[in-house]
C-alpha positions as a printed Julia matrix, in Angstrom:
387×3 Matrix{Float64}:
   0.48  -18.91  -67.46
  -0.91  -16.46  -70.18
  -3.93  -18.08  -72.62
  -2.31  -18.78  -75.36
  -5.58  -19.71  -77.69
  -9.11  -21.47  -76.11
  -7.25  -24.59  -75.62
  -4.24  -24.0   -74.19
  -1.56  -22.19  -72.24
   2.31  -20.95  -72.65
   4.79  -20.23  -70.33
   6.38  -17.1   -69.83
   9.17  -15.65  -67.77
   8.25  -13.32  -64.97
  11.91  -11.47  -65.36
  11.25  -10.71  -69.04
   7.56   -9.78  -69.19
   7.23   -5.91  -69.27
   3.57   -6.21  -67.96
   4.82   -8.49  -64.95
   8.02   -5.88  -64.46
   6.74   -2.87  -63.89
   3.83   -4.5   -61.57
   6.89   -5.34  -59.46
   8.57   -2.45  -59.57
   6.08   -0.26  -57.85
   6.69    0.63  -54.34
   3.89    1.99  -52.15
   4.31    6.06  -53.15
   5.91    7.11  -49.65
   4.02    9.34  -47.14
   4.06   13.33  -47.96
   5.59   15.91  -45.36
   1.73   16.43  -44.23
   0.84   13.02  -43.74
   4.33   11.97  -41.68
   2.63   15.32  -40.07
  -0.42   13.6   -39.24
   0.73   10.34  -37.79
   3.09   11.98  -35.62
   0.53   13.86  -34.11
  -1.83   11.07  -34.21
   1.15    8.69  -32.41
   1.68   11.61  -30.4
  -1.89   12.37  -29.22
  -2.08    8.76  -27.95
   0.27    8.98  -26.15
  -0.41   11.7   -24.19
  -3.88   10.43  -23.92
  -2.69    7.63  -22.6
  -0.18    9.57  -20.08
  -2.9    11.95  -18.93
  -5.13    8.77  -18.35
  -2.4     6.58  -15.83
  -1.77   10.18  -14.65
  -5.33   10.6   -13.39
  -5.01    6.81  -11.92
  -2.56    7.66  -10.04
  -3.64   10.83   -8.59
  -7.43    8.8    -7.43
  -8.4     9.69   -4.34
  -7.5     6.71   -1.95
  -5.12    4.89    0.45
  -4.21    2.15   -2.04
  -0.89    2.53   -3.33
   1.1     3.62   -6.75
   1.25   -0.51   -8.1
  -2.54   -1.29   -7.23
  -3.13    1.91   -9.0
  -1.1     0.55  -12.63
  -2.76   -2.31  -11.65
  -6.46   -1.26  -12.29
  -5.97    0.92  -14.33
  -4.5    -1.66  -17.23
  -7.35   -4.06  -16.3
  -9.36   -1.36  -16.9
  -7.23   -0.24  -20.54
  -7.66   -4.21  -21.85
  -4.42   -5.03  -20.85
  -5.82   -7.64  -17.61
  -3.52  -10.37  -19.91
  -0.41   -8.54  -19.63
  -1.13   -7.23  -16.22
  -1.56  -10.93  -14.98
   1.07  -12.26  -16.93
   3.53   -9.68  -15.06
   1.75  -10.93  -11.89
   3.06  -14.46  -13.06
   7.13  -13.76  -13.62
   6.73  -11.43  -10.65
   6.01  -14.29   -8.61
   7.8   -17.4   -10.53
  10.69  -14.8    -9.48
   9.91  -14.28   -6.38
   8.21  -17.94   -4.78
   7.93  -17.5    -0.92
  10.39  -19.42    0.87
   9.7   -23.31    2.37
  12.37  -22.89    4.97
  12.57  -21.51    8.59
  10.87  -20.25   11.3
   8.04  -16.92   11.74
  10.75  -13.99   13.01
  10.61  -12.72   16.5
   8.27  -16.26   16.36
   4.34  -15.8    16.75
   3.47  -12.57   18.1
   1.04  -11.51   21.05
  -2.05   -9.61   19.29
  -1.81   -5.59   18.89
  -4.68   -4.52   21.05
  -5.35   -7.74   22.63
  -7.73   -6.85   25.68
  -6.48   -7.63   28.82
  -8.52   -9.4    31.37
 -10.73  -12.68   31.23
 -12.79  -13.96   28.52
 -14.47  -16.38   26.95
 -12.21  -17.88   23.58
 -12.28  -20.61   21.23
 -10.46  -23.39   21.12
  -6.85  -23.2    19.74
  -6.7   -24.18   16.61
  -4.5   -26.46   15.88
  -1.03  -26.08   14.29
  -0.35  -27.01   10.15
   3.17  -27.4    10.45
   4.04  -30.46   11.01
   5.92  -30.58   14.45
   4.67  -28.82   17.96
   3.02  -25.86   17.31
   4.93  -23.05   18.81
   4.02  -20.52   21.9
   0.88  -19.05   20.84
   0.12  -20.55   17.48
  -3.5   -21.17   16.88
  -4.08  -19.67   20.18
  -7.82  -17.0    20.33
  -6.95  -13.92   21.49
  -9.58  -10.85   22.78
  -8.71   -7.76   20.94
 -12.26   -6.19   20.32
 -15.01   -6.77   23.28
 -18.85   -5.78   24.29
 -21.12   -6.37   27.08
 -18.25   -8.21   28.81
 -17.89  -10.73   25.77
 -15.06  -10.88   23.31
 -16.48   -9.84   20.21
 -14.0   -10.35   17.55
 -11.17  -12.82   19.08
  -7.6   -13.39   16.57
  -5.49  -16.15   15.72
  -2.02  -16.63   14.46
  -0.67  -19.41   12.86
   1.18  -20.6     9.84
  -0.17  -21.82    6.37
   1.24  -25.5     6.28
   4.06  -27.99    6.95
   6.33  -25.78    4.09
   6.2   -22.14    4.59
   7.21  -22.48    8.11
   8.05  -18.9     8.22
   5.12  -17.27    7.6
   2.44  -16.87    9.14
  -2.09  -16.09    9.15
  -4.37  -14.3    11.09
  -7.69  -15.37   11.43
 -10.62  -13.88   12.78
 -13.73  -14.6    14.58
 -16.47  -12.04   14.6
 -19.63  -12.67   17.26
 -22.79  -11.49   14.81
 -24.77  -11.53   18.25
 -22.22   -8.44   19.35
 -21.06   -6.71   15.97
 -23.45   -6.35   12.65
 -21.56   -6.49    9.3
 -22.54   -3.53    6.44
 -21.15   -3.99    3.09
 -19.27   -0.41    1.83
 -18.82    0.2    -1.37
 -15.5     1.67   -2.85
 -15.18    4.84   -5.58
 -14.47    2.4    -8.08
 -15.9    -0.77   -7.07
 -19.01   -0.79   -7.44
 -18.91    3.39   -8.01
 -22.09    5.49   -7.8
 -23.95    6.53   -5.43
 -24.69    5.45   -2.17
 -25.75    5.77    1.59
 -22.99    3.26    2.38
 -19.85    5.6     3.41
 -16.9     4.81    1.26
 -14.15    5.42    4.25
 -14.41    5.7     7.97
 -13.92    9.17    7.93
 -15.73   11.18   10.99
 -19.12    9.08   12.6
 -18.38    5.97   10.79
 -15.65    5.36   12.47
 -17.2     5.48   15.54
 -18.24    2.06   17.14
 -16.24    0.11   14.65
 -14.91   -3.74   15.35
 -14.03   -5.0    12.02
 -12.9    -4.47    8.59
 -11.66   -6.83    5.85
 -11.58   -6.54    2.46
 -14.46   -7.66   -0.56
 -13.49  -10.41   -3.76
 -12.42  -10.05   -7.18
 -13.41   -6.82   -9.26
 -16.56   -6.97  -10.52
 -15.24   -6.87  -14.58
 -13.36   -9.88  -13.8
 -14.0   -12.88  -16.28
 -15.92  -15.01  -13.53
 -18.43  -13.02  -13.54
 -19.07  -12.06   -9.83
 -22.4   -10.62   -8.82
 -23.18   -7.98   -6.78
 -26.22   -6.75   -4.73
 -26.66   -3.93   -2.61
 -29.05   -1.48   -1.16
 -31.98   -3.12   -3.09
 -29.65   -2.34   -5.96
 -28.29   -4.88   -8.84
 -25.01   -3.91  -10.04
 -24.15   -6.98  -11.97
 -26.3    -9.78  -11.89
 -26.13  -12.65   -9.45
 -25.16  -16.2   -10.93
 -26.68  -19.21   -9.42
 -23.93  -21.32   -8.12
 -21.63  -19.14   -7.37
 -19.86  -18.57   -3.94
 -22.14  -15.55   -2.12
 -21.35  -14.32    1.21
 -24.7   -12.81    1.81
 -25.56   -9.98    4.51
 -29.39  -10.18    6.03
 -30.73   -6.86    7.4
 -30.11   -7.53   10.79
 -26.38   -7.48   10.0
 -25.8   -11.63   10.53
 -23.72  -12.87    7.21
 -24.39  -15.9     5.86
 -22.02  -17.95    2.78
 -23.43  -20.55    0.37
 -24.27  -20.95   -3.69
 -26.31  -19.15   -5.15
 -30.13  -20.68   -5.55
 -28.77  -23.53   -3.4
 -28.0   -22.42   -0.06
 -28.73  -19.04    0.19
 -31.44  -17.08   -1.86
 -32.61  -13.53   -2.7
 -35.61  -13.16    0.5
 -36.82  -10.01    2.14
 -34.21   -9.61    4.71
 -31.12   -9.86    2.2
 -29.55   -6.79    2.43
 -26.44   -7.28    0.72
 -25.01  -10.03   -1.72
 -21.41   -9.85   -2.63
 -20.65  -13.35   -5.26
 -17.03  -14.8    -5.88
 -16.01  -17.97   -7.89
 -17.26  -21.43   -6.66
 -17.93  -22.37   -2.82
 -14.29  -22.94   -1.36
 -15.75  -24.78    1.88
 -19.34  -26.21    2.19
 -20.54  -29.13    4.47
 -17.52  -28.58    6.44
 -15.03  -29.91    3.52
 -12.71  -28.08    1.21
 -14.06  -28.26   -2.41
 -11.54  -30.72   -3.77
 -11.15  -28.81   -7.1
  -9.39  -26.55   -4.87
  -6.0   -28.18   -6.73
  -6.81  -28.67   -9.74
  -9.83  -26.42  -10.97
  -9.69  -23.66  -13.48
  -9.71  -20.34  -14.0
 -13.72  -20.56  -14.0
 -13.36  -21.8   -10.31
 -10.16  -19.7    -8.62
  -9.7   -17.28  -11.17
  -6.15  -15.99  -13.72
  -4.31  -14.58  -11.44
  -1.13  -16.23  -10.97
  -3.02  -19.24  -10.37
  -5.16  -21.59   -7.56
  -1.7   -23.22   -6.74
   0.8   -20.68   -6.05
   1.85  -19.41   -2.54
   0.57  -15.84   -2.16
  -1.31  -13.62   -0.03
  -5.73  -14.88   -0.12
  -8.72  -13.75    1.85
 -11.51  -15.92    2.79
 -14.39  -15.84    4.93
 -17.12  -18.62    6.03
 -19.8   -19.46    8.76
 -19.88  -21.72   11.54
 -23.04  -24.44   12.66
 -23.95  -21.31   14.92
 -23.64  -18.4    12.68
 -19.77  -16.88   13.74
 -17.96  -15.65   11.47
 -14.93  -16.43   10.31
 -12.39  -14.31    8.53
  -9.02  -15.63    6.94
  -5.83  -13.39    5.49
  -2.62  -14.07    5.17
   0.36  -14.59    2.7
   2.29  -18.03    1.27
  -1.88  -19.41    0.68
  -3.15  -21.62   -1.84
  -6.42  -21.75   -2.45
  -6.51  -25.25   -0.9
  -4.23  -24.22    2.47
  -6.97  -21.32    2.4
 -10.08  -23.9     2.22
  -8.35  -26.22    4.94
  -8.14  -23.05    7.78
 -11.64  -22.15    7.3
 -12.48  -25.41    7.53
  -9.85  -25.89   10.94
 -12.27  -22.75   12.94
 -15.0   -24.59   12.07
 -16.58  -23.05    8.77
 -19.25  -24.71    7.5
 -19.79  -22.97    4.04
 -16.84  -20.44    3.29
 -15.67  -18.56    0.22
 -12.64  -17.26   -0.85
 -12.3   -13.46   -1.14
  -9.97  -11.51   -2.87
  -6.04  -12.03   -3.66
  -3.12  -10.43   -3.92
  -0.61   -8.37   -1.3
  -2.8    -4.48   -2.88
  -5.74   -5.73   -1.11
  -5.53   -9.0     1.57
  -6.7    -7.14    4.77
  -7.99   -7.75    7.88
  -8.04   -5.22   10.66
  -9.58   -4.65   14.29
 -10.04   -1.16   15.77
 -10.62    0.53   19.62
 -12.35    3.47   19.84
 -10.82    6.32   21.45
 -12.08    9.41   23.21
 -10.15   11.62   21.28
  -9.64   10.64   17.33
 -10.2     8.41   15.01
 -10.41    5.06   16.05
  -6.77    3.12   16.55
  -6.91   -0.28   13.65
  -4.16   -3.1    14.41
  -3.65   -5.49   11.56
  -4.43   -8.89   11.15
  -1.41  -10.32    9.93
   2.59   -9.53   10.3
   3.31   -9.22    6.71
  -0.2    -7.66    5.94
   0.6    -4.27    3.12
  -2.51   -2.46    3.47
  -2.39   -0.06    6.68
  -5.62    0.29    8.49
  -5.12    4.01    7.59
  -6.42    2.79    4.23
  -9.97    2.59    5.63
  -9.89    6.31    6.71
 -10.01    7.74    3.47
 -12.3     6.82    0.7
 -11.62    3.23   -1.22
 -11.35    2.11   -4.51
 -12.9    -1.42   -4.02
 -15.64   -2.7    -1.89
 -15.33   -3.72    1.78
 -16.78   -4.92    5.31
């Protein structure tokens, strides 16, 4: 409609009005050859920059595998959602089977120490039916002063995923001393603690295990070490606290554990998984705030966790085909009164124990059969923090 008079309008046809026809016939002016060249150069430059960035990520020092480095690169460059989506699709296409028995049965722990050492009572089988030979039985793998400093046990994770084996490691705090070590990228920066077990750092080492989620994870994990706060500590978050005497504690920050003069480090990750010896009831229903955004809490994947017993014994659990709930159940069954989930994903879940050698670096042993991180991983700088 166009004005006819101050009091009315008349209708016209868009097909015939010359001014409207002229505007409809206008098209965006095509780019000149110089413009096209500039756009092409911009696209090529962006592609080259991305390629160089990925290449640098793949060439970064450390023992992380290519898929792990690519995933880390993607999360660092705003592609976290895409990485999580791909991981979920991979999980859907390759879920762990729910039948069968472990190939070869429950193995004797590699590096088990011969002799008579006092060990903890066996863990009860979590699978239906009778326990397999050796299932849940503790074996001394590192000793000190005639006592078992590190014990390990192997068991199936539940009564469905019966072809998988999970490793459980007990650390005696009167014989071992815990230390948080930084990664080259998590938390990055300069630290007194080393990023690897090279040289003298590998002498007298008893065991190593992985830290938690990345510090830029949406769960906002806090990190404190050597008197420095890298990420603010969050009230209520599950916290692995190391004291200056090397002993560990776990609890909700500023409720069960808090900052005191003897705190050496604090590593936070998600919400408490075990409290008062009971598994968190939200283990099957909680969302990304409680248990992270990768795959989901009900997915049966590589997971790890850490906790302390009522007497201060430290317990690490790592293995495949674990949900948040089954991880919590294994921690609780091992006597943990306060525990937390650490990292997930086969590229990061790693429990290793060591024997000193007369010559050369200590010899490392994987905690569970399906562990993908080799012991040698820790003899070169690691990109992620570890204990």
